Short mmCIF file of C-alpha atoms and ligand atoms in Angstrom, two decimals:
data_model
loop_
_atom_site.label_atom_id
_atom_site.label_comp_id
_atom_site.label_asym_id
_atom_site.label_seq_id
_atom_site.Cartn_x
_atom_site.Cartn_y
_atom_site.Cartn_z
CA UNK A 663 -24.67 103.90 8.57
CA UNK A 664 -26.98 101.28 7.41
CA UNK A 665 -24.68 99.95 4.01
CA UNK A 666 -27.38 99.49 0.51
CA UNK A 667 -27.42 95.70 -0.45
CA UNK A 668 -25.85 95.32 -3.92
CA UNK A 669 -27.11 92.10 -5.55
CA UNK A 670 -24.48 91.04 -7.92
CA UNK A 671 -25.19 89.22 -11.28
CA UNK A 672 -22.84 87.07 -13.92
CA UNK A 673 -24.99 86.40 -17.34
CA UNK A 674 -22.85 82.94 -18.59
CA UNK A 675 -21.98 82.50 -22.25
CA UNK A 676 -23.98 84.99 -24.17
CA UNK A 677 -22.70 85.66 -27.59
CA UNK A 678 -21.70 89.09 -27.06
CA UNK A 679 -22.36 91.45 -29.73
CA UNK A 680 -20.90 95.23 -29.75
CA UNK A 681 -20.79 97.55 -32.92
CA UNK A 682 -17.51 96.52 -33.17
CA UNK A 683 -17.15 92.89 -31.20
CA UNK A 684 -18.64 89.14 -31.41
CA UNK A 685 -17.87 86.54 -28.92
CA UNK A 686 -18.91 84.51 -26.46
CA UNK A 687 -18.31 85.12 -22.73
CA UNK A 688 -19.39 85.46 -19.16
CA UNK A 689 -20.09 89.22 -17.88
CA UNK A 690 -20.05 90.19 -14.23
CA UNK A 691 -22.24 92.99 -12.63
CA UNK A 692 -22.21 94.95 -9.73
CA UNK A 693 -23.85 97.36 -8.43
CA UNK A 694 -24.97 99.63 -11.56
CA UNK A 695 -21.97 98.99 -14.03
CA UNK A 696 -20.23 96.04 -16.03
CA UNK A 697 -16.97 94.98 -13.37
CA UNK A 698 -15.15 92.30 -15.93
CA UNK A 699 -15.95 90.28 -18.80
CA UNK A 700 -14.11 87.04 -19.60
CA UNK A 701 -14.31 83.58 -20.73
CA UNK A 702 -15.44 81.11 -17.39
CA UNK A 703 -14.63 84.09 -15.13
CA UNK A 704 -14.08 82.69 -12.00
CA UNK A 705 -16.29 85.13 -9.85
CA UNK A 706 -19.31 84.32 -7.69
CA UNK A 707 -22.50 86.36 -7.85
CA UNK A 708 -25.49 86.75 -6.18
CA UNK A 709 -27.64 85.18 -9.56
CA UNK A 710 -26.33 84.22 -12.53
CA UNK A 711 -28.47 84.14 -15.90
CA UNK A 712 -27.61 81.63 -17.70
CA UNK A 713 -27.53 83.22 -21.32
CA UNK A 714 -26.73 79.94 -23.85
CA UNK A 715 -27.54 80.34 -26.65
CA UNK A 716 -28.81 84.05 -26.74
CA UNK A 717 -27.32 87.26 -28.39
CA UNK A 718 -26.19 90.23 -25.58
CA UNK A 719 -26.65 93.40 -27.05
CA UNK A 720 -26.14 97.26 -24.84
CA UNK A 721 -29.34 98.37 -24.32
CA UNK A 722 -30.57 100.25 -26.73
CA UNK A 723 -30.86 103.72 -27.31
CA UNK A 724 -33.59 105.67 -29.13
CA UNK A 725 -32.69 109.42 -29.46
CA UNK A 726 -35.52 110.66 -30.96
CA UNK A 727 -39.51 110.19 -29.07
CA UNK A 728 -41.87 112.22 -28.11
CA UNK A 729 -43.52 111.59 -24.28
CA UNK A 730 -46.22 113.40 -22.67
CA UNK A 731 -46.15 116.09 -25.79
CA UNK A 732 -48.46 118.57 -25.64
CA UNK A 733 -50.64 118.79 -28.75
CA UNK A 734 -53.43 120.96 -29.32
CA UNK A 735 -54.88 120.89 -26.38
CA UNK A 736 -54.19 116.83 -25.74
CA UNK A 737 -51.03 115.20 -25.05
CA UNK A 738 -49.01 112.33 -26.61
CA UNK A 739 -50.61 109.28 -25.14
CA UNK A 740 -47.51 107.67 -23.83
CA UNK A 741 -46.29 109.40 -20.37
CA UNK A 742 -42.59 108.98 -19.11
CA UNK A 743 -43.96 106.13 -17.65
CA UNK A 744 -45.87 103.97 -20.02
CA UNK A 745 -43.38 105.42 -22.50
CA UNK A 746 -40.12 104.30 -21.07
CA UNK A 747 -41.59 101.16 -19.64
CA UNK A 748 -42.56 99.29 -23.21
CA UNK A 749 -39.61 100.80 -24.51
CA UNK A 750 -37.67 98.27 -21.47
CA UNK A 751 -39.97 95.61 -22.68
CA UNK A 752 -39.20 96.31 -26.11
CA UNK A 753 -34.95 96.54 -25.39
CA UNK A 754 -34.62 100.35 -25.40
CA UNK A 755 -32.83 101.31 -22.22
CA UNK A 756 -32.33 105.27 -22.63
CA UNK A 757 -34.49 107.41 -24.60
CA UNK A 758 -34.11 111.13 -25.58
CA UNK A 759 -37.42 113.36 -25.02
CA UNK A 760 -37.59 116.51 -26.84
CA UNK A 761 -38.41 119.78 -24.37
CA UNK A 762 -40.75 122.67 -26.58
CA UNK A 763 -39.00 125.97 -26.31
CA UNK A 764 -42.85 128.37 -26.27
CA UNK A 765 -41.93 130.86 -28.89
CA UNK A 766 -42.03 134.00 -26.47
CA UNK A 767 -40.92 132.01 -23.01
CA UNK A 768 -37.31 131.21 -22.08
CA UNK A 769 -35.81 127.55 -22.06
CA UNK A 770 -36.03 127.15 -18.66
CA UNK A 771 -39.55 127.44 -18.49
CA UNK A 772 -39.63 124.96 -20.75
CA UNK A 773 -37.08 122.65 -19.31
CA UNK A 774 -39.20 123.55 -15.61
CA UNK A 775 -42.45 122.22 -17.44
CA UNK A 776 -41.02 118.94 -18.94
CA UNK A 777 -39.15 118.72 -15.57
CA UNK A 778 -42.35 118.15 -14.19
CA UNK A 779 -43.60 115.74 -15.90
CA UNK A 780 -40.61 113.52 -16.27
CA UNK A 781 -39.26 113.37 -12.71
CA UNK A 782 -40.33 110.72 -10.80
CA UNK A 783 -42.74 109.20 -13.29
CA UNK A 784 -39.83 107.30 -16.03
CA UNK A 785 -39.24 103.88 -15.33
CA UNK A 786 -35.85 104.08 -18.03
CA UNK A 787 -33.35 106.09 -18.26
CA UNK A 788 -33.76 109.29 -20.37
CA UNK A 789 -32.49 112.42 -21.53
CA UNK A 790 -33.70 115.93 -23.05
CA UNK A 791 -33.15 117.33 -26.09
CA UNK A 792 -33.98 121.59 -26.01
CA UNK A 793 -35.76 122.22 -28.83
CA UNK A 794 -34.85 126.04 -29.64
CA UNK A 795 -38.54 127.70 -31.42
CA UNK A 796 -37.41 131.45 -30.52
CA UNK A 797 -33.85 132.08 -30.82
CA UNK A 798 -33.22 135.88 -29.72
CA UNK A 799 -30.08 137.17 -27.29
CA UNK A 800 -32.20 136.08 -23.83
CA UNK A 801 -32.22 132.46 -25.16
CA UNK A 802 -28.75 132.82 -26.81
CA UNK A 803 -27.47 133.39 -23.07
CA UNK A 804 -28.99 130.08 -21.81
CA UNK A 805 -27.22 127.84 -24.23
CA UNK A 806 -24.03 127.61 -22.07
CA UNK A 807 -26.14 127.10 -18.71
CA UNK A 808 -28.04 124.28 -20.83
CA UNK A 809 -24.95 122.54 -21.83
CA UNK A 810 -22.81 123.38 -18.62
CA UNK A 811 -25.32 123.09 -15.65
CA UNK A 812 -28.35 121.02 -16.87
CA UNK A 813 -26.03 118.07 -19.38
CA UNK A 814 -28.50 119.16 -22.46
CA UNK A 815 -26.01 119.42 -25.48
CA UNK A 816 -28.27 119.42 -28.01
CA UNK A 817 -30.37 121.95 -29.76
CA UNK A 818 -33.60 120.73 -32.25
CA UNK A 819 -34.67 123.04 -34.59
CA UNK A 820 -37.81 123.06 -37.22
CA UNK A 821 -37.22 124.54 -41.05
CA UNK A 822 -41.23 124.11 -40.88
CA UNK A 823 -44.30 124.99 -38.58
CA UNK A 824 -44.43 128.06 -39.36
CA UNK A 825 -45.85 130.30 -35.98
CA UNK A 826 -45.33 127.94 -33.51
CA UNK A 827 -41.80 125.88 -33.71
CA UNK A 828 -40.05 127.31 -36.98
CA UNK A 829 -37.10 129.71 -36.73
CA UNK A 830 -35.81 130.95 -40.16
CA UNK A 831 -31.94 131.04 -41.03
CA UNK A 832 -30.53 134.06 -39.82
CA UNK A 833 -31.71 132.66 -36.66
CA UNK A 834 -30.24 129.06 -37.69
CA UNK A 835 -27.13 130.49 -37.94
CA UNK A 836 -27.13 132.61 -34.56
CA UNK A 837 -27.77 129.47 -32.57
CA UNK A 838 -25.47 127.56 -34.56
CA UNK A 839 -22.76 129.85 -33.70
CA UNK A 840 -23.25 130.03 -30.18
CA UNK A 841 -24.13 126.24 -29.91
CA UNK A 842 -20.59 125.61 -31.70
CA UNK A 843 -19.25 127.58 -29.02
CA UNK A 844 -20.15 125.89 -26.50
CA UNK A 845 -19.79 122.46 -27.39
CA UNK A 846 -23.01 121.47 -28.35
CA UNK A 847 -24.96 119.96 -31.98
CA UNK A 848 -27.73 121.24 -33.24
CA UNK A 849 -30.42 119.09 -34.92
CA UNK A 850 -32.84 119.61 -37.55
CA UNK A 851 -36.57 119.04 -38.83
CA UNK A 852 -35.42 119.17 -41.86
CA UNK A 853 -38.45 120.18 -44.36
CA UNK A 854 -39.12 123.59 -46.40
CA UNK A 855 -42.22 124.96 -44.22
CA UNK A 856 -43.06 127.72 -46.89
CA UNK A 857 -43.71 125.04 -49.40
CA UNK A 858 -45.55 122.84 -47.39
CA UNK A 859 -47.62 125.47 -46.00
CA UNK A 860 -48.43 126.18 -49.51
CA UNK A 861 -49.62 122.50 -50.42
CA UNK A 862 -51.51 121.98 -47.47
CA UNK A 863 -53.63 125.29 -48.35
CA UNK A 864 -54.17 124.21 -52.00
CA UNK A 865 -55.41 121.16 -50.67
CA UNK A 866 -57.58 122.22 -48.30
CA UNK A 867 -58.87 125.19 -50.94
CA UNK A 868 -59.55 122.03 -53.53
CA UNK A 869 -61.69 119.75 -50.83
CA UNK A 870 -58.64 117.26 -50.50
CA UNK A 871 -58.83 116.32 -47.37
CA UNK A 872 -58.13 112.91 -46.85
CA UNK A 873 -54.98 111.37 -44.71
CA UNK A 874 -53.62 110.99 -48.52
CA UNK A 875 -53.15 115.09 -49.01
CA UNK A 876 -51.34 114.88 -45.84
CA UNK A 877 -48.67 112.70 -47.65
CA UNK A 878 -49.10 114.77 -50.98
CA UNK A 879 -48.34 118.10 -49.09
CA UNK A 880 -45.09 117.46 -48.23
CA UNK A 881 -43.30 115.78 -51.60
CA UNK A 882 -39.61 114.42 -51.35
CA UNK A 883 -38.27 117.94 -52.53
CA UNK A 884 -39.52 120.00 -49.46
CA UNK A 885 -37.34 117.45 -47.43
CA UNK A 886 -33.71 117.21 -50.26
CA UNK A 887 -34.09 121.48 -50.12
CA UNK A 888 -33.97 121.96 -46.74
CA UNK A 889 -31.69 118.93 -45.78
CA UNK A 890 -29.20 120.61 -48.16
CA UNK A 891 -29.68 123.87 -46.64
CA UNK A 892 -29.25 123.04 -43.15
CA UNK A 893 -25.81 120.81 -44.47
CA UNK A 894 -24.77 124.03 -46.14
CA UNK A 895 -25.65 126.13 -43.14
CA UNK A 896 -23.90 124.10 -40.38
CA UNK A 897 -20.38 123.57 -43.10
CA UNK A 898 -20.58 127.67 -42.71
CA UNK A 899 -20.52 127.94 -39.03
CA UNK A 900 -18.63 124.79 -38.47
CA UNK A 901 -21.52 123.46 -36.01
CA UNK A 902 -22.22 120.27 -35.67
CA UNK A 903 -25.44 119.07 -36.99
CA UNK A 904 -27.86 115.95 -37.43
CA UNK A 905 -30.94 115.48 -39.50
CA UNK A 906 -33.84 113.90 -37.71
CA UNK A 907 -36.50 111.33 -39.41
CA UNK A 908 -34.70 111.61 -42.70
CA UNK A 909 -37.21 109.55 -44.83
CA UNK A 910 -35.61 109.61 -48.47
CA UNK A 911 -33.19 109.30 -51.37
CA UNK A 912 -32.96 113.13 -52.51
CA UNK A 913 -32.61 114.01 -48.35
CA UNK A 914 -29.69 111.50 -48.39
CA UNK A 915 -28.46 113.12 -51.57
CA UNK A 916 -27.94 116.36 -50.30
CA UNK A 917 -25.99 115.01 -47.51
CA UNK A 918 -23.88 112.53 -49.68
CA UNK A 919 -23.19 115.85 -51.73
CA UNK A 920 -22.35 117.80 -48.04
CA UNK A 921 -19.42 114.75 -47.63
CA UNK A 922 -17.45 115.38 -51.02
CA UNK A 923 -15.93 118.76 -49.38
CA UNK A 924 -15.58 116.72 -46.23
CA UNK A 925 -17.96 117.58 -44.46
CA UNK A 926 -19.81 115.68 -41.95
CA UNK A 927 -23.71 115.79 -40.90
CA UNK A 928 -25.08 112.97 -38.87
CA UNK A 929 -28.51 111.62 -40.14
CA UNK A 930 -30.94 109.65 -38.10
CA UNK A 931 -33.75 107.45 -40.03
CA UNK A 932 -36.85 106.16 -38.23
CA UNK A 933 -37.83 102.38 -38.14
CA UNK A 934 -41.17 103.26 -40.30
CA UNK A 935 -39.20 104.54 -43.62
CA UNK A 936 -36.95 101.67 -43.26
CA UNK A 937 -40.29 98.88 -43.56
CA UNK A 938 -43.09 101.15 -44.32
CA UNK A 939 -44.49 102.93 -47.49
CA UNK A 940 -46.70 105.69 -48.44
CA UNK A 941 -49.29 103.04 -50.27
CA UNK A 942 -50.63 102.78 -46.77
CA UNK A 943 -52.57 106.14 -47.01
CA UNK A 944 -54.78 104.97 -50.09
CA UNK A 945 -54.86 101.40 -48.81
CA UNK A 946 -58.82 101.29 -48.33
CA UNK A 947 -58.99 103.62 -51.32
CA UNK A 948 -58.21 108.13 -51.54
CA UNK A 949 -60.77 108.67 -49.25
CA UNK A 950 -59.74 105.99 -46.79
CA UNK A 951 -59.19 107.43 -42.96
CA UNK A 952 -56.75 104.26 -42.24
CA UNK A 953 -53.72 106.32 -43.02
CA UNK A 954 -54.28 108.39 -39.98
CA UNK A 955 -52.31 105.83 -38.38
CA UNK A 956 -49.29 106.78 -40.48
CA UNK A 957 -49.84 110.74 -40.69
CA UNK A 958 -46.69 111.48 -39.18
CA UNK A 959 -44.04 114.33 -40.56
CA UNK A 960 -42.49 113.97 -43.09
CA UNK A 961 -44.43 111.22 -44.38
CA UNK A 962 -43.77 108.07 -45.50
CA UNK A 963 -42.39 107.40 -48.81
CA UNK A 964 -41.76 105.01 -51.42
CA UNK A 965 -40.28 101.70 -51.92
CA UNK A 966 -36.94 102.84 -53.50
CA UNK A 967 -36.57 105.57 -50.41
CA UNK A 968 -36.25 102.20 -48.21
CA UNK A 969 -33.56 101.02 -50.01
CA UNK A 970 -31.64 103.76 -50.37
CA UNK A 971 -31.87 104.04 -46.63
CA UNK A 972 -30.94 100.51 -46.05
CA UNK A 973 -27.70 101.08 -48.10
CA UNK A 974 -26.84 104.56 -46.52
CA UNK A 975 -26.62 102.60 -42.94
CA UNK A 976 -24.32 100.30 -45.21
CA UNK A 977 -22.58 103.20 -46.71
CA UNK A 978 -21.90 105.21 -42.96
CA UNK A 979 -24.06 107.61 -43.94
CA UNK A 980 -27.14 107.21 -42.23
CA UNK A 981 -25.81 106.64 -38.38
CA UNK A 982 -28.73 105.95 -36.38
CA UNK A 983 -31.76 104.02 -36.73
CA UNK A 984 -34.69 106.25 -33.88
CA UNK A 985 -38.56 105.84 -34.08
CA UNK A 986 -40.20 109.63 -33.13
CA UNK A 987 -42.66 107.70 -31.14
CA UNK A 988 -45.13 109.94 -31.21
CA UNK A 989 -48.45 108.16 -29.81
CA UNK A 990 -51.63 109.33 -30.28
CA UNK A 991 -54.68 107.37 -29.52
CA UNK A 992 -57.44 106.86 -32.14
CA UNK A 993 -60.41 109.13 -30.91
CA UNK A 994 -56.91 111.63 -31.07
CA UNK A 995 -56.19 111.12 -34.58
CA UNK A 996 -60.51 111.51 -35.25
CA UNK A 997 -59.60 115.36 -34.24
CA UNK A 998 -58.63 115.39 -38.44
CA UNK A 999 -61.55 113.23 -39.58
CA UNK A 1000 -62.54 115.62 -41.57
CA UNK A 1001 -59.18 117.83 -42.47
CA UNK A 1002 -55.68 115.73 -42.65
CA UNK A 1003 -54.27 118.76 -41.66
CA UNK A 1004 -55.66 118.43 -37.67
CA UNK A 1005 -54.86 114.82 -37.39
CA UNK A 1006 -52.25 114.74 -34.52
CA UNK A 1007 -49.16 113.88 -36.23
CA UNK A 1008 -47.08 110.93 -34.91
CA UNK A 1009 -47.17 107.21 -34.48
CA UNK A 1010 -46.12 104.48 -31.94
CA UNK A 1011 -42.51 102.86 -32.23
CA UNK A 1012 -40.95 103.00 -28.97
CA UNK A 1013 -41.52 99.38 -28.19
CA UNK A 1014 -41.09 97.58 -31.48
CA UNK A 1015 -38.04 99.35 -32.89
CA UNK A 1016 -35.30 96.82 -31.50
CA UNK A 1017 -36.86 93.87 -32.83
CA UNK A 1018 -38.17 95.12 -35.76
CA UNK A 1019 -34.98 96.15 -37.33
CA UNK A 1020 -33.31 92.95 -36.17
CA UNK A 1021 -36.01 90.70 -37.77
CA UNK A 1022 -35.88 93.29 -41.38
CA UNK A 1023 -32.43 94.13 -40.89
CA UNK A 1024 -30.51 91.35 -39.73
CA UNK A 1025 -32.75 88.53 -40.04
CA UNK A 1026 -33.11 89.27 -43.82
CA UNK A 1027 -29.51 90.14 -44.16
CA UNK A 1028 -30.04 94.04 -44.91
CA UNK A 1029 -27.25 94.75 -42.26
CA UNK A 1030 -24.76 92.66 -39.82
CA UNK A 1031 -24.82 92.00 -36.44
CA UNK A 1032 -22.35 94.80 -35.62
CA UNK A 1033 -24.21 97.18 -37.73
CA UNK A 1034 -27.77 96.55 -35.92
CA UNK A 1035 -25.69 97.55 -32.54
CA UNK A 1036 -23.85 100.31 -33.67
CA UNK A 1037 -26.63 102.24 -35.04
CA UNK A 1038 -29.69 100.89 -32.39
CA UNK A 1039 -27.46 101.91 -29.54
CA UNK A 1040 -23.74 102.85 -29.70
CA UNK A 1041 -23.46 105.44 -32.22
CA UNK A 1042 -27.00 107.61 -30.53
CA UNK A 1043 -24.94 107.24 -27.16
CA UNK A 1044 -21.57 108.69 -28.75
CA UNK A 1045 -23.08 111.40 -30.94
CA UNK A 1046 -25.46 112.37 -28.12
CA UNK A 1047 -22.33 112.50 -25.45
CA UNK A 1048 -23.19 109.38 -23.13
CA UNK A 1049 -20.33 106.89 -24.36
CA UNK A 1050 -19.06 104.55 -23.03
CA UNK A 1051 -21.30 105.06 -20.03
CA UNK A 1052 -24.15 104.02 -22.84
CA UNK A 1053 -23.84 102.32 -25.90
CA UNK A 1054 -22.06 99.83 -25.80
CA UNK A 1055 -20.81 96.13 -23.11
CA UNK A 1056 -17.66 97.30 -21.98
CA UNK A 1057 -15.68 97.10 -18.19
CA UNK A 1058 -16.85 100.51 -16.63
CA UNK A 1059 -20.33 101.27 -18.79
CA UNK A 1060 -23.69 101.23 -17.25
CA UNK A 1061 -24.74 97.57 -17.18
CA UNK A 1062 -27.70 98.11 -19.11
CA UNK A 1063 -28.30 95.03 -21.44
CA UNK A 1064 -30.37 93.05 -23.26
CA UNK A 1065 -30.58 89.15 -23.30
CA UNK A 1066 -32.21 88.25 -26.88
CA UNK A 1067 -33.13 85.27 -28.57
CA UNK A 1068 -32.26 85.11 -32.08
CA UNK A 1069 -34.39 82.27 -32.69
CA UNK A 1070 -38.29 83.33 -31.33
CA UNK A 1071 -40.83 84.39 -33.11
CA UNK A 1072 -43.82 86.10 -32.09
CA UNK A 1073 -46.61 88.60 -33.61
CA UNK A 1074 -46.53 92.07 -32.85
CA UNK A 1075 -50.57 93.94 -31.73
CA UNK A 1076 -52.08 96.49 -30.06
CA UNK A 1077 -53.51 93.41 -27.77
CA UNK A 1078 -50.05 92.32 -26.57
CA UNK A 1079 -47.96 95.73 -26.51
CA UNK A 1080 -47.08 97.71 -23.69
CA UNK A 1081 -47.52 101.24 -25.37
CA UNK A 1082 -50.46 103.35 -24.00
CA UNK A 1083 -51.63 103.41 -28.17
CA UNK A 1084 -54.91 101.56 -28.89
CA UNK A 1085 -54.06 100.66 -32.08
CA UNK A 1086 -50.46 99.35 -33.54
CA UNK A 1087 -48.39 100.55 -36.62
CA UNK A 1088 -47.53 96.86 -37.46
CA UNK A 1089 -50.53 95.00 -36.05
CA UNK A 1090 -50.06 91.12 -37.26
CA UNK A 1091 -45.99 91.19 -37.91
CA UNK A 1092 -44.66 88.32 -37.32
CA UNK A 1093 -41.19 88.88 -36.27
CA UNK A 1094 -38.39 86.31 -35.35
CA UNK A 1095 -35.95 87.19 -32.36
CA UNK A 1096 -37.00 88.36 -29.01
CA UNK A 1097 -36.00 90.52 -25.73
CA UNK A 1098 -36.04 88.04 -23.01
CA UNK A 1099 -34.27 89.62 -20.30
CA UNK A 1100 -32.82 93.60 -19.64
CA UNK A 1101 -30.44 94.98 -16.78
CA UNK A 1102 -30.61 98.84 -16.67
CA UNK A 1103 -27.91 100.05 -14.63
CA UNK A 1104 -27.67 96.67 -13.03
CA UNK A 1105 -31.12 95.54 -12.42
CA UNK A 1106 -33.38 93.20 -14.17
CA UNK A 1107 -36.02 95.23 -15.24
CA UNK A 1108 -37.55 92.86 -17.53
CA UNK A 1109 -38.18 89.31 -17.79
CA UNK A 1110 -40.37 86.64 -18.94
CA UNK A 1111 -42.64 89.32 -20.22
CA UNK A 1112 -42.77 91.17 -16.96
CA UNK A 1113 -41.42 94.64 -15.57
CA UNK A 1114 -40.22 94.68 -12.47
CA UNK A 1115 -39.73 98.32 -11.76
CA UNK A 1116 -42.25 100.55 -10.88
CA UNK A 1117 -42.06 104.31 -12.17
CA UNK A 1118 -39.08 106.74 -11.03
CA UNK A 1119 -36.85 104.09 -11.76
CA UNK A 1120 -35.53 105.88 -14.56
CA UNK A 1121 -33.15 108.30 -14.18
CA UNK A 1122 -32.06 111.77 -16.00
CA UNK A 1123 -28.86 111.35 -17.84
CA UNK A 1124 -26.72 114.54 -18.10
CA UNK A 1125 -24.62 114.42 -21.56
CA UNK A 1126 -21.17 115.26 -22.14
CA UNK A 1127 -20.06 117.88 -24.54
CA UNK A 1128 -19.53 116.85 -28.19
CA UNK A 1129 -17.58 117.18 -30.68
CA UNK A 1130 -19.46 116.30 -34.26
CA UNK A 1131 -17.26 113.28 -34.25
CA UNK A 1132 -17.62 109.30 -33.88
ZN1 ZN B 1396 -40.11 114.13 -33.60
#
């Protein structure tokens, strides 16, 4: 039997950053995982990358983004491919892709149809979550094939959409039971649909129907209510849970409120309520179809949300730092010219997270080194079930890593990125620090701006069981 040339690589004298560690020395790869790590290790390799002078971070991991979503008719403008390739460019290794349970239709038809698109086509690695819109006793049964056969171990829900994703809470709690049972999490749009619902019709009824109402429909309380709610629901069946997008201070409350009878709920914010507010949808003036850009759900908020999200990472409450990359391209988001409430909700993210929050975060001193890893990659991979394989450098994980210079700055646009977006959420940012070079699973996929994988290179990572604790 013909034997599969492994090229062997040693990256020399990084600074080697984990959530927990910060040193410099050499690591050696082969094949697709880390084999030792040591000062001058005296190993030869194939290549060697010399990394002076750089940070090495895990690649990261962003567990929340939407690919090749079907949308009224359209679909999310990034595929697997174009998706997971700018998020390599961009220092995002694994990504986790959320499958639409059809209210009516059984998960596997839904896991078939994503199947479909995915396979073959990623060029990083990715996962599923199963997104649960119809939770009766046929889908109830297909929760332990889910977590035991297919390595899906977690369960999205929506407290809104109304119709088409919603469940209500007696079906919360059913698929919280059974998802506790099985050793699974269940996560959570976290927003009161009723009241929004009832917003975006006043609006509408009034003539409001600018990107602005879009923001105005869904106020800060829709999101504290049913954050609180889903905390109080998952304390009563014991399940583990996590809050997706969580975008402000009376959200966070409600969890911070869940922790004084010792309870824990994981929350995930996005990189947009971290450095963006909700002045952008009147920018150009109430009328102004700019905001379009930013009509995502929820919305984005206010200055003092940002900073109370800033000091819940500090305060171990807010664990993971995700983008929803949700693209949509702009003759898309025209489908709402003239009614915010058709404007396909999302924006792009997947690229620009891992530099973003390390020019904001760490560049500005919002957060430490060890912080920006731990919730960009390491803390994702252990809530999700893929550490130590992901998440973190360590003798035995997937060598998938990024080689990053502190020091470079450069200016994010839609003329430069690798999204397939025609427009860009932070057009003219100038950022400092950049992804120079990224192993995934023990290749170079990226470097000096190029990608040197072609699609399929990704592959589908099956998840462990979990236990609600990091
Ligand atoms: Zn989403």
């Amino acid at each position: 039997m013909k034997e599969t040339v492994v090229m062997s690589i040693k990256i020399k004298n990084g600074r080697i950053i984990t959530a927990t560690d910060d040193y410099i020395a050499d690591i050696f790869v082969d094949g697709e995982t880390i084999k030792a790590i040591g000062k001058d290790l005296p190993i030869d390799a194939d290549s060697t990358i010399d990394a002076s002078g750089k940070l090495v971070f895990p690649g990261g991991i962003d567990p929340h983004v939407h690919l090749d979503m079907p949308f009224m008719g359209t679909f999310s403008s990034d595929t697997h491919e174009t998706g997971t390739r700018a998020a390599l460019f961009g220092g995002t290794t694994t990504v986790i892709d959320f499958v639409l349970q059809k209210q009516g239709h059984s998960l596997k038809e839904a896991l078939a149809e994503w199947k479909s698109r995915a396979t073959g086509t990623a060029a990083g690695d990715y996962s599923f979550h199963m997104a649960v819109t119809d939770f009766n006793d046929n889908t109830k049964a297909e929760i332990q094939e889910m977590v035991e056969n297919e390595g899906i171990t977690s369960f999205k829900t929506f407290m809104a959409y109304k119709g088409a994703l919603m469940i209500d809470d007696s079906q919360m709690i059913g698929l919280m039971q059974e998802v506790k049972k099985q050793g699974g999490l269940v996560t959570v749009h976290a927003t009161n649909g009723d009241v929004i619902d009832f917003l975006v019709a006043k609006h509408k009824r009034e003539g409001k129907l600018s990107p602005l109402y879009h923001y105005l429909s869904q106020p800060e309380v829709t999101e504290a209510e049913a954050s609180g709610r889903f905390s109080d629901m998952a304390d009563y069946t014991d399940c583990p849970g996590y809050i997706v997008h969580m975008t402000c201070e009376g959200a966070l409350n409600a969890v911070r409120n869940a922790t004084r009878r010792n309870q824990k709920v994981f929350v995930e914010t996005c990189i947009q309520y971290l450095l963006l507010d909700a002045s952008l949808y009147e920018a150009g003036g109430s009328l102004d179809f700019e905001g379009a850009k930013w009509v995502m759900s929820p919305p984005l908020r206010q200055k003092k949300d940002q900073q109370t999200l800033w000091a819940g990472i500090n305060q171990g409450l807010v664990q993971v730092v995700a983008t929803d990359h949700c693209p949509f391209m702009w003759a898309q988001k025209l489908m709402g010219k003239d009614d915010f409430s058709k404007i396909p909700n999302g924006h792009p993210a997947i690229e620009n997270r891992m530099e973003l929050l390390f020019s904001e975060g760490v560049g500005k001193g919002k957060i430490t080194l060890n912080k920006y890893v731990e919730v960009a990659c390491t803390n994702a991979a252990k809530i999700f079930g893929m550490f130590p394989r992901k998440g973190t450098l360590a003798v035995g994980s997937d060598a998938d890593i990024v080689i990053f210079d502190p020091n470079e700055k450069h200016t994010l646009s839609a003329k430069t990125h690798h999204m397939n977006v025609d427009y860009s959420g932070y057009e003219g940012w100038e950022v400092t620090g950049k992804v120079k070079t990224v192993l995934l699973r023990g290749n170079v996929v990226i470097d000096a701006n190029k990608c040197l994988v072609e699609k399929g290179n990704g592959q589908f990572i099956k998840r462990n069981k979990v236990s609600g604790k990091i």
